[in-house]
Every structure is written in structure tokens, then in C-alpha cells.
Short mmCIF file of C-alpha atoms and ligand atoms in Angstrom, two decimals:
data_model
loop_
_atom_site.label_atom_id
_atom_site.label_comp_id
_atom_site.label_asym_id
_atom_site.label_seq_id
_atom_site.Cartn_x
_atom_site.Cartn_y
_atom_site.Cartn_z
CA UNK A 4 -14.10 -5.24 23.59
CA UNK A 5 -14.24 -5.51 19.41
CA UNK A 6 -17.71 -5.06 17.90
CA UNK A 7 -17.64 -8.99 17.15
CA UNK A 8 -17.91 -9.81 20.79
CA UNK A 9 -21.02 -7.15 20.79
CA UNK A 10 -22.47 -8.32 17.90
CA UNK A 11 -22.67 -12.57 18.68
CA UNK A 12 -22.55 -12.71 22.07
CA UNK A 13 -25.47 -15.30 22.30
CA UNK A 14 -25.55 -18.05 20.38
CA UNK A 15 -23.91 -21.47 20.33
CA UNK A 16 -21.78 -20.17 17.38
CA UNK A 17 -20.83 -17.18 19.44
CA UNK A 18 -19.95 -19.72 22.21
CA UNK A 19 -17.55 -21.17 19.89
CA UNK A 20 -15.82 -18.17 18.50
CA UNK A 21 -15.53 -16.85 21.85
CA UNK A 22 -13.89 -19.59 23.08
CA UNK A 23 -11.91 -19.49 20.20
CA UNK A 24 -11.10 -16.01 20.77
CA UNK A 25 -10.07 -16.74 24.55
CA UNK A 26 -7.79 -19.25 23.35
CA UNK A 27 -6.07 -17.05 21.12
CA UNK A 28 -2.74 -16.41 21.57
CA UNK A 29 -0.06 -14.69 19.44
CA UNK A 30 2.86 -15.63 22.17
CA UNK A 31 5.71 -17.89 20.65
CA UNK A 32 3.70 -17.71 16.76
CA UNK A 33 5.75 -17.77 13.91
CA UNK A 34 4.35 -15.47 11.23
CA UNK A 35 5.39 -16.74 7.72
CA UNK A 36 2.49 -16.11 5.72
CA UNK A 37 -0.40 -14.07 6.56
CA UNK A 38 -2.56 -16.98 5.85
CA UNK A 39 -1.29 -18.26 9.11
CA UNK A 40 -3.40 -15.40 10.56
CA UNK A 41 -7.15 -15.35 11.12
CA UNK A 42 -9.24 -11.78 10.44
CA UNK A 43 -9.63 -12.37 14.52
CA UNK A 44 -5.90 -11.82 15.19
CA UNK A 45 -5.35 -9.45 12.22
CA UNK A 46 -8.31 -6.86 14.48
CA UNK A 47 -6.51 -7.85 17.66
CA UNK A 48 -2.98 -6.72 16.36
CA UNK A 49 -4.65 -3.43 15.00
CA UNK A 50 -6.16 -3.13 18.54
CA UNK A 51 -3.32 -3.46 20.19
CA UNK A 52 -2.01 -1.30 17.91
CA UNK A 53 -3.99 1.43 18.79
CA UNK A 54 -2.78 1.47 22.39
CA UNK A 55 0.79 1.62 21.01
CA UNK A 56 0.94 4.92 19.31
CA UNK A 57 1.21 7.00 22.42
CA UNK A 58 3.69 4.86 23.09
CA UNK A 59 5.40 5.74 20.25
CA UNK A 60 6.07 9.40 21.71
CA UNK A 61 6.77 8.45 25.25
CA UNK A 62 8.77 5.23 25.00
CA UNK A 63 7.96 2.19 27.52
CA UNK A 64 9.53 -0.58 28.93
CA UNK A 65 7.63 -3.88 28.42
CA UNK A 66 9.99 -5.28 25.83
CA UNK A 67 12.71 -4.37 28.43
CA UNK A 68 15.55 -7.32 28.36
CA UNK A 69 13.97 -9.17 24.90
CA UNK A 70 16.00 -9.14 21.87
CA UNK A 71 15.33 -9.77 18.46
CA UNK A 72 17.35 -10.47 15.75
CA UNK A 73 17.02 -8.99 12.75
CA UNK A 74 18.57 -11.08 9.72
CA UNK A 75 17.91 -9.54 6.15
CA UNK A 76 19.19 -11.74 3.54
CA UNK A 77 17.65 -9.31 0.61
CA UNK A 78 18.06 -5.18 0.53
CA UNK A 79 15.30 -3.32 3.11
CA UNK A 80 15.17 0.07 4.96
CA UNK A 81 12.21 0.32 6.18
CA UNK A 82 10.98 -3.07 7.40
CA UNK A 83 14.28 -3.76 9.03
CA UNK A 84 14.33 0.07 10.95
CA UNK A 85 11.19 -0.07 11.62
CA UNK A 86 11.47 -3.79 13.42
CA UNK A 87 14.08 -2.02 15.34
CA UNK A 88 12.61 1.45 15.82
CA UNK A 89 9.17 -0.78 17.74
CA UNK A 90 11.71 -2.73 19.62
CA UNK A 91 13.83 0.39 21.08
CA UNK A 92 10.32 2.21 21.64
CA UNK A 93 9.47 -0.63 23.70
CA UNK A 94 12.72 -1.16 25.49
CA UNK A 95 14.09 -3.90 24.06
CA UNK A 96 16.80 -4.14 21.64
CA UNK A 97 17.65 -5.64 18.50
CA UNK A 98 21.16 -7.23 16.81
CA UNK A 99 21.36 -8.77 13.32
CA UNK A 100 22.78 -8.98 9.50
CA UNK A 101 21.81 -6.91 7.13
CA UNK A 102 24.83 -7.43 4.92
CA UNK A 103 25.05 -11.15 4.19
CA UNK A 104 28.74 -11.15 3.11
CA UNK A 105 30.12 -9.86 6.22
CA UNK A 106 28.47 -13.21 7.88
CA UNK A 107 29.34 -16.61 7.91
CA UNK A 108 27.01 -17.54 5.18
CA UNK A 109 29.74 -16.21 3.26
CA UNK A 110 32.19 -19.21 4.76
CA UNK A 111 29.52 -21.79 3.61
CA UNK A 112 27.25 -21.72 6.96
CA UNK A 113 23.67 -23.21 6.22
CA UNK A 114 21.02 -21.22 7.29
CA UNK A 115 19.74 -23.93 9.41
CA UNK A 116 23.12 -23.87 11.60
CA UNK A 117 22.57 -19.57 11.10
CA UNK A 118 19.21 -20.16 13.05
CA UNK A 119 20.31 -22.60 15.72
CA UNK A 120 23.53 -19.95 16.44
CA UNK A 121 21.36 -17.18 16.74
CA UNK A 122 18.63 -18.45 18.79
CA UNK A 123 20.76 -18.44 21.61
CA UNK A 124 21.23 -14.55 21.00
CA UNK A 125 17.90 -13.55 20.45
CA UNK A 126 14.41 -14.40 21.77
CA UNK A 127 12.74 -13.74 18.33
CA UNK A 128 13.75 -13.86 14.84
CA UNK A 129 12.85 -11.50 11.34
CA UNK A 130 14.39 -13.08 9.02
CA UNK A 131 13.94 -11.84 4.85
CA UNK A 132 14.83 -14.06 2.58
CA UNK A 133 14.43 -14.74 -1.09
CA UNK A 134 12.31 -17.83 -0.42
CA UNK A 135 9.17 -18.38 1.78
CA UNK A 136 10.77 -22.34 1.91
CA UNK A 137 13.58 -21.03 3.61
CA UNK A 138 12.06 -18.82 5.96
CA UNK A 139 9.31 -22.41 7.08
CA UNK A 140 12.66 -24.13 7.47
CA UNK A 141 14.32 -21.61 9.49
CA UNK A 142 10.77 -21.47 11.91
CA UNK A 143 11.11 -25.11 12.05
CA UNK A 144 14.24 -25.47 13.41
CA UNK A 145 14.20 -22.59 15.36
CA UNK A 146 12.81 -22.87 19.04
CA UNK A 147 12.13 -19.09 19.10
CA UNK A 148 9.46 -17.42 16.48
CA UNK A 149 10.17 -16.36 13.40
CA UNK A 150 8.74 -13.49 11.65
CA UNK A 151 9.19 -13.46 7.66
CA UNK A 152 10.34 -9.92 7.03
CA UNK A 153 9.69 -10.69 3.12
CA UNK A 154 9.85 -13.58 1.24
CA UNK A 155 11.21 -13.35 -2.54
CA UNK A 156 8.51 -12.59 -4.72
CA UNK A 157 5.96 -14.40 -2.32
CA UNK A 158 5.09 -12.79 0.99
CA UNK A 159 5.48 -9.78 3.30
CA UNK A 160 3.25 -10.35 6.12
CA UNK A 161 3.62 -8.12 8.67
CA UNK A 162 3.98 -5.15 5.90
CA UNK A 163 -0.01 -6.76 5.05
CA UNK A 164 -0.45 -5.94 8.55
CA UNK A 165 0.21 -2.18 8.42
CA UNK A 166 -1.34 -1.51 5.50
CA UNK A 167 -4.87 -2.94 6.88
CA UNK A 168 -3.58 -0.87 10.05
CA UNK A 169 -3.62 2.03 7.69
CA UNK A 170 -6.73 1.47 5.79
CA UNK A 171 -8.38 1.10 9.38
CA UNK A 172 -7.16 4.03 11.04
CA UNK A 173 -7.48 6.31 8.22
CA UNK A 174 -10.66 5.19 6.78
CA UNK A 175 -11.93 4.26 10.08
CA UNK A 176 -13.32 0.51 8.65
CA UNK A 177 -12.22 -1.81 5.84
CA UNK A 178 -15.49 -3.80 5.42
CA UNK A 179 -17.52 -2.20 1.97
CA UNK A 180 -14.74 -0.42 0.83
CA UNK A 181 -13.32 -0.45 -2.96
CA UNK A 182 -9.94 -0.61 -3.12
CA UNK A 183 -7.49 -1.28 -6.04
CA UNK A 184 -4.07 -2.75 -6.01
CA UNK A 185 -1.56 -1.34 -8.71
CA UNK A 186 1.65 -2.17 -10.14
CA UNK A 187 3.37 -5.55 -10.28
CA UNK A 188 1.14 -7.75 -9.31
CA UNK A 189 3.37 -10.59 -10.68
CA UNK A 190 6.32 -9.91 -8.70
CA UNK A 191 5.05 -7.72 -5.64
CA UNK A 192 5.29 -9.40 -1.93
CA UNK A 193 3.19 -7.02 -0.30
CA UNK A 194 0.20 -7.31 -2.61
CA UNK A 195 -0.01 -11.11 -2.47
CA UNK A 196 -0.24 -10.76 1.01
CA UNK A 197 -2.41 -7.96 1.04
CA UNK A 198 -4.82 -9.73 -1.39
CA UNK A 199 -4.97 -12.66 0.34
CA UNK A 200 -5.67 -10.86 4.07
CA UNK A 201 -8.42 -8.57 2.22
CA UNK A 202 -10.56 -12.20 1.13
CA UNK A 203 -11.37 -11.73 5.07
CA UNK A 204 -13.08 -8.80 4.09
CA UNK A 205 -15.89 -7.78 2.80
CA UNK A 206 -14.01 -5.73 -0.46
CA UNK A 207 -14.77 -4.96 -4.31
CA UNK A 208 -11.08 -5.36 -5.04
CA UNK A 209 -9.77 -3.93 -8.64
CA UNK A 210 -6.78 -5.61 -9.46
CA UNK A 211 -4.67 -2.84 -11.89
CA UNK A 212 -1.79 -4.13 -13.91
CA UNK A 213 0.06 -3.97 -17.08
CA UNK A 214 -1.03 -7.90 -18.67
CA UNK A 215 1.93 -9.06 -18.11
CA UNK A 216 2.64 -8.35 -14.44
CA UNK A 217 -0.85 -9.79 -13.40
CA UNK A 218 -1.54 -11.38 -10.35
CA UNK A 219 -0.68 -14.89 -10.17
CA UNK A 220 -3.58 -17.19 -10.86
CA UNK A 221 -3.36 -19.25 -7.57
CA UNK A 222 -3.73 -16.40 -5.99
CA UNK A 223 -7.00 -14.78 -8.10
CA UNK A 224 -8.64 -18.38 -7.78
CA UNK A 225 -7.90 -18.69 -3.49
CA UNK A 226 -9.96 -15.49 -3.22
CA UNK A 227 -12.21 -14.83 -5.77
CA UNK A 228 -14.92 -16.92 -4.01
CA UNK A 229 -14.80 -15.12 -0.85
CA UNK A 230 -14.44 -11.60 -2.40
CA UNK A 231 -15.21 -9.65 -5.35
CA UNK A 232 -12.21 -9.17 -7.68
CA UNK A 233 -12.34 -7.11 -10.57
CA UNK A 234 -9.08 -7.55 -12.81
CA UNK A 235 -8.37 -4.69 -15.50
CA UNK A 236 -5.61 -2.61 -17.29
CA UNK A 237 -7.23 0.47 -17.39
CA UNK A 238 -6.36 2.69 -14.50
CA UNK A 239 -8.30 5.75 -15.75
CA UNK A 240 -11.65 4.00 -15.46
CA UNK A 241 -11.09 2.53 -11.79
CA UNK A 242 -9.73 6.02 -10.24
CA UNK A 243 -12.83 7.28 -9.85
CA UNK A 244 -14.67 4.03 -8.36
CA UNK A 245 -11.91 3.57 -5.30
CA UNK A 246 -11.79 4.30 -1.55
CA UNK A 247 -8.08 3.25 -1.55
CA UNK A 248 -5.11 2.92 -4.16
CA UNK A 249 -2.54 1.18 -3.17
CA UNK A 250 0.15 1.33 -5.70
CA UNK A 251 3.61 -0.41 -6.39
CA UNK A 252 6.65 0.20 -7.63
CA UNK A 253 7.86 -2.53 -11.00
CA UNK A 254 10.02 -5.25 -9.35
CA UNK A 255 13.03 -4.78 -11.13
CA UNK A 256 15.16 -7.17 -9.75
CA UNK A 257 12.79 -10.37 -9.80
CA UNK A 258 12.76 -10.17 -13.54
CA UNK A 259 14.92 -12.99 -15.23
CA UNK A 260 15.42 -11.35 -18.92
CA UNK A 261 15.91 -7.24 -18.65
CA UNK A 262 14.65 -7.02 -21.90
CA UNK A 263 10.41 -7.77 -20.48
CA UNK A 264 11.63 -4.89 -17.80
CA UNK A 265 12.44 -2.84 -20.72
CA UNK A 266 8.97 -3.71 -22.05
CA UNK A 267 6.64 -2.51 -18.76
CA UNK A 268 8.90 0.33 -17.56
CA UNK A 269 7.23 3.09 -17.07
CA UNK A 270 3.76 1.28 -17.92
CA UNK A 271 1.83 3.93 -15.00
CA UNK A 272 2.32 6.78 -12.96
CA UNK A 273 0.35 8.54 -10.78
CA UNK A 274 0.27 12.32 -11.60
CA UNK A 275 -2.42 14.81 -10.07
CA UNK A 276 -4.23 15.00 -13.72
CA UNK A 277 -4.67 11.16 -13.28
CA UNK A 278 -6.62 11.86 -10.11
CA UNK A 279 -8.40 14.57 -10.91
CA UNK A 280 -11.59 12.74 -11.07
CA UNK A 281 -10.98 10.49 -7.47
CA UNK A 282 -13.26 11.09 -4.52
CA UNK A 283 -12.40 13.78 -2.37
CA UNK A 284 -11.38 11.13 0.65
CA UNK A 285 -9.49 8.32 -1.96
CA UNK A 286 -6.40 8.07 -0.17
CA UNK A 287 -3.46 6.27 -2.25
CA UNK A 288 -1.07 4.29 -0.05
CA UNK A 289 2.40 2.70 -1.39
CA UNK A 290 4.80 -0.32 0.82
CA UNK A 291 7.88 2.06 -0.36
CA UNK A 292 10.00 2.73 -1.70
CA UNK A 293 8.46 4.51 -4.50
CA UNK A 294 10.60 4.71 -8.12
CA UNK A 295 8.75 6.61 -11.00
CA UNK A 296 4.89 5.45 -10.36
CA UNK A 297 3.67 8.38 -8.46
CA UNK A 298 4.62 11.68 -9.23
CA UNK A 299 6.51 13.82 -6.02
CA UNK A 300 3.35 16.51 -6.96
CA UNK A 301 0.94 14.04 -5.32
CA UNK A 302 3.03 13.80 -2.14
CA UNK A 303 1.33 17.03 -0.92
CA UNK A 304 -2.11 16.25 -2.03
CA UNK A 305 -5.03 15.62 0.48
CA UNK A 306 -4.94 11.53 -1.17
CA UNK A 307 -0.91 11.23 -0.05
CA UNK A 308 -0.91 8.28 3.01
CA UNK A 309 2.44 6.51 2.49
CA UNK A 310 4.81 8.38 4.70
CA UNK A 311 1.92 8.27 7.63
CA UNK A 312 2.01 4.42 6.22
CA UNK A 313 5.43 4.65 7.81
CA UNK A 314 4.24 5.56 11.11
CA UNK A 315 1.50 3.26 11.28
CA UNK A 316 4.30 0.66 10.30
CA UNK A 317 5.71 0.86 13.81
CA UNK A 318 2.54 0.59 15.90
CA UNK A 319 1.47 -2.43 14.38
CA UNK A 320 5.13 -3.93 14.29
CA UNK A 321 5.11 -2.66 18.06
CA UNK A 322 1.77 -4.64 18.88
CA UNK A 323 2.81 -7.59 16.70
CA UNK A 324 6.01 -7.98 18.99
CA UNK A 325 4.73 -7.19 22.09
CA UNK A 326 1.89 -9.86 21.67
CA UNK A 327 4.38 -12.68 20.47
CA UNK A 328 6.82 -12.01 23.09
CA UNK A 329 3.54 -12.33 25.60
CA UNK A 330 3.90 -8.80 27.04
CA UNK A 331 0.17 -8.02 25.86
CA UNK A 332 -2.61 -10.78 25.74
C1 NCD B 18 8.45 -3.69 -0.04
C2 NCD B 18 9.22 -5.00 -0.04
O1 NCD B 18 10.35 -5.07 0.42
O2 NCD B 18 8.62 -5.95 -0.50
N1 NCD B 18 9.01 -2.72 0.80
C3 NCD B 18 8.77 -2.76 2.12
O3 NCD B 18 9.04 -3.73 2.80
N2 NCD B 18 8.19 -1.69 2.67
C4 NCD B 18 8.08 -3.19 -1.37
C5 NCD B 18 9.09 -3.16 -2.48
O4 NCD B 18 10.27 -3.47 -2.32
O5 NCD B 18 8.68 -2.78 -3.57
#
């Protein structure tokens, strides 16, 4: 039982929520944006996700029999493995395309037709694309759920969910924390997400970027009301002020003319001087993989979390499945 229960157990509200909360479900959800997911289920995946990492040294059979498929229509290494690593430490397995040319999309095949094929193959679909439109029309005509593994420059939801997994587990709470996003702001997945999830939260969040890769406007304006958001260029002055840094790597490849890449290249990095005023418990987190923004001298630091990110990764992607396959209420 979460502290929420604890906390409004009796009033007509609490009657609501908890009503709410009996009725909630993540068996057969799709999960295309993490806006379809309340701060209720976000603390019930990281729950469950507790109870998974023994699992992840033992091994256990509840998935045993379900299959997902894993189609990756855009580079990954980790999301993809680690989809696969959760379902193999669960007993289930997992088939798929990571290499789009050696498909039939090749021949012509829409990805509507890809998705009614595959369903019959799989009983659950991750499916990273380069646009979120693609990956709503793929859960619509699908009859099994689809999980959006990354979506272009727009989404990465269930990366959103390990990284709140992280902050959780290594910080022990989210709520009253300060925590800055930096990098691309513009062009990063996993912070639009992340922002988004953290509005559920009660956050001072510093938003850190060169001007031109700030954080989209829609985005600023859909959570600035429910959070503080504090937008700024200046790394040096926000190091010391932050519980969590959560930095990014410049999206190369979503930039239309090389010659604005040329211009923010190398705009940050993270070297142990630049943190030598943080708190002693700031830890720095990154979605990988990392290019030039922090410096391989901070990997053995006390602040270093994103290789343990990793291993969180897999818990949560392990609760996420098990709940929308049903194995776990
Ligand atoms: C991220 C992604 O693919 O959006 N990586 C990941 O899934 N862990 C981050 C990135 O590519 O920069």
C-alpha cells in the first residue's frame, strides 16, 4: 500500500481516487505518450518495479509463453535490449526488426499491413518510429498494445519511466527536488517526456540549453502552470542549486542544415571542474548514449548514475510488461 492510500483514506475525494485506483488497469494499454499515463500508474509501475529487481538475478516465469515484438524503425541499443533482456528475465521471448531494409517495408509494405502481420506473431508490440502519428496509427489498428519505443524528435515514454524509476530509487522521493534537464532540448525525446511526467510533481525544474536548442514552447506553456520552470543558458550558475542533472547528448541527426550542428557542437560538457561546486549527493543521470557532453573522468565520480540508469531500465520495462500483459495487477 502507496503512501496516497495512507494519506486520503477518508474522504469523499479519497472515495473517488480509490475507486479510481481499483479500476486501474495497465492490461491491454497502449503507451504512446506518457501523457497517456497518470502520476497514479507512473508510482504503480515503479512499485512494481521494485518487486522486479530480484527478479532480475534469479529469472521467473510469469511472462512464460508471451511474445513481444520488437520493431525499431530508427537506430537503438539499449531500449530495444533492454525490452528483450525484461522479457527473457521474465520468461517470455521476443522477435522483431531492427534493420528496416531486410523487411518488407523495403518491398513497399505499409506499416498498417506491418502491424496487422505481426499481431498474429506477437501478443505486444514496441514499435520506434520517426513519428508519434505513426506509432497512434499502428495502436489503432493493432488489436494487441503498442508501446512507443521512441518517437522522432517527440516522445520516449517508457525511457520517462526509468528515469523517474531512477530518481526514486536513488534519491528515495521525487517530490521537492531541483532538477535540471541539459542538452537539446529542441530535439531530445526523452526530455519532452520527462518534462511533461515531472508537471505531476512537485519540482523546481531548470531547463539548461544552448538558445537555440530550447525546449519547444508547447511544451514550456503545458507545464509551467503546474510546476516551476526555470529556463537559462548558464550551466555554471544552476550546478550548484540541483538534486539531479540529467544531461543529453546534441541530436545530430534531427538537424535539417549541418551547418546550425556546426554552430552548437560542443556548446557543454560536463568535466569534474564543472562540478566542483555540486552537492555532495547531486547525482547526474544521461538516456545514453553519451557523445562528448560528459567527460569519461566523471564516470567514476560519487554523482555518475547512468550505467545503474541501465539497470533500473529493465525493472521498470519488466513491471511495465508484466502489468500490460496482466501477469501483475
Ligand atoms: C535516447 C533515444 O533514443 O531517444 N536513447 C535511449 O533510448 N536510451 C537518447 C538519445 O538517442 O540521445
Amino acid at each position: 500500500m502507496n503512501e496516497f492510500w495512507r494519506v486520503k483514506s477518508f474522504n469523499y475525494d479519497s472515495i473517488v481516487v480509490m475507486e479510481e485506483m481499483c479500476h486501474m488497469s495497465l492490461k491491454g494499454k497502449d503507451i504512446i505518450s506518457i501523457r497517456d499515463l497518470t502520476r497514479n500508474e507512473i508510482e504503480h509501475i515503479m512499485e512494481v518495479a521494485v518487486t522486479m529487481e530480484p527478479l532480475m538475478k534469479t529469472g521467473s516465469k510469469i511472462l512464460g509463453g508471451k511474445i513481444l515484438a520488437c520493431l525499431f524503425f530508427e537506430p537503438s541499443t539499449r531500449t530495444r535490449l533492454s525490452f528483450e533482456s525484461a522479457m527473457d528475465r521474465l520468461g517470455g521471448s521476443c522477435i522483431g526488426i531492427s534493420e528496416p531494409r531486410t523487411s518488407s517495408i523495403e518491398k513497399g509494405e505499409s506499416l498498417e499491413d506491418t502491424i496487422r502481420v505481426v499481431e498474429n506473431y506477437a501478443d505486444a508490440i514496441v514499435l520506434r518510429h520517426p513519428s508519434e502519428e505513426a506509432i497512434r496509427l499502428a495502436a489503432e489498428c493493432a488489436s494487441i498494445p503498442v508501446i512507443n519505443g521512441g518517437s522522432g524528435a517527440e516522445e520516449h515514454p517508457t525511457q520517462t519511466i526509468l528515469d523517474l524509476y531512477t530518481m526514486k530509487r536513488e534519491m528515495g522521493k521525487i517530490d521537492g527536488l531541483n532538477i535540471a534537464l541539459l542538452g537539446d532540448l529542441k530535439y531530445g525525446r526523452t526530455v519532452h517526456s520527462l518534462a511533461c511526467a515531472l508537471a505531476h510533481y512537485y519540482v523546481n525544474l531548470y531547463l539548461v540549453s544552448p538558445e537555440p536548442l530550447a525546449m519547444p514552447r508547447q511544451i514550456i506553456k503545458e507545464i509551467s502552470g503546474r510546476i516551476h520552470v526555470i529556463e537559462t543558458c548558464d550551466i555554471e550558475e544552476i550546478i550548484p542549486k540541483v538534486n539531479i542533472l540529467y544531461v543529453t547528448r546534441i541530436q545530430k541527426e534531427r538537424f535539417t542544415n549541418l551547418n546550425d550542428y556546426e554552430r552548437v557542437k560542443g556548446a557543454y560538457r560536463l568535466t569534474l571542474q564543472a562540478i566542483i561546486n555540486a552537492k555532495k549527493d547531486m547525482i547526474i543521470m544521461h538516456p545514453l548514449p553519451r557523445i562528448d557532453e560528459i567527460s569519461p573522468e566523471i564516470d567514476d565520480s560519487p554523482h555518475a548514475r547512468y550505467f545503474k540508469e541501465v539497470w533500473y531500465g529493465v525493472a521498470a520495462r519488466m513491471a511495465l510488461l508484466s502489468l500490460i500483459f496482466g501477469t501483475i495487477e
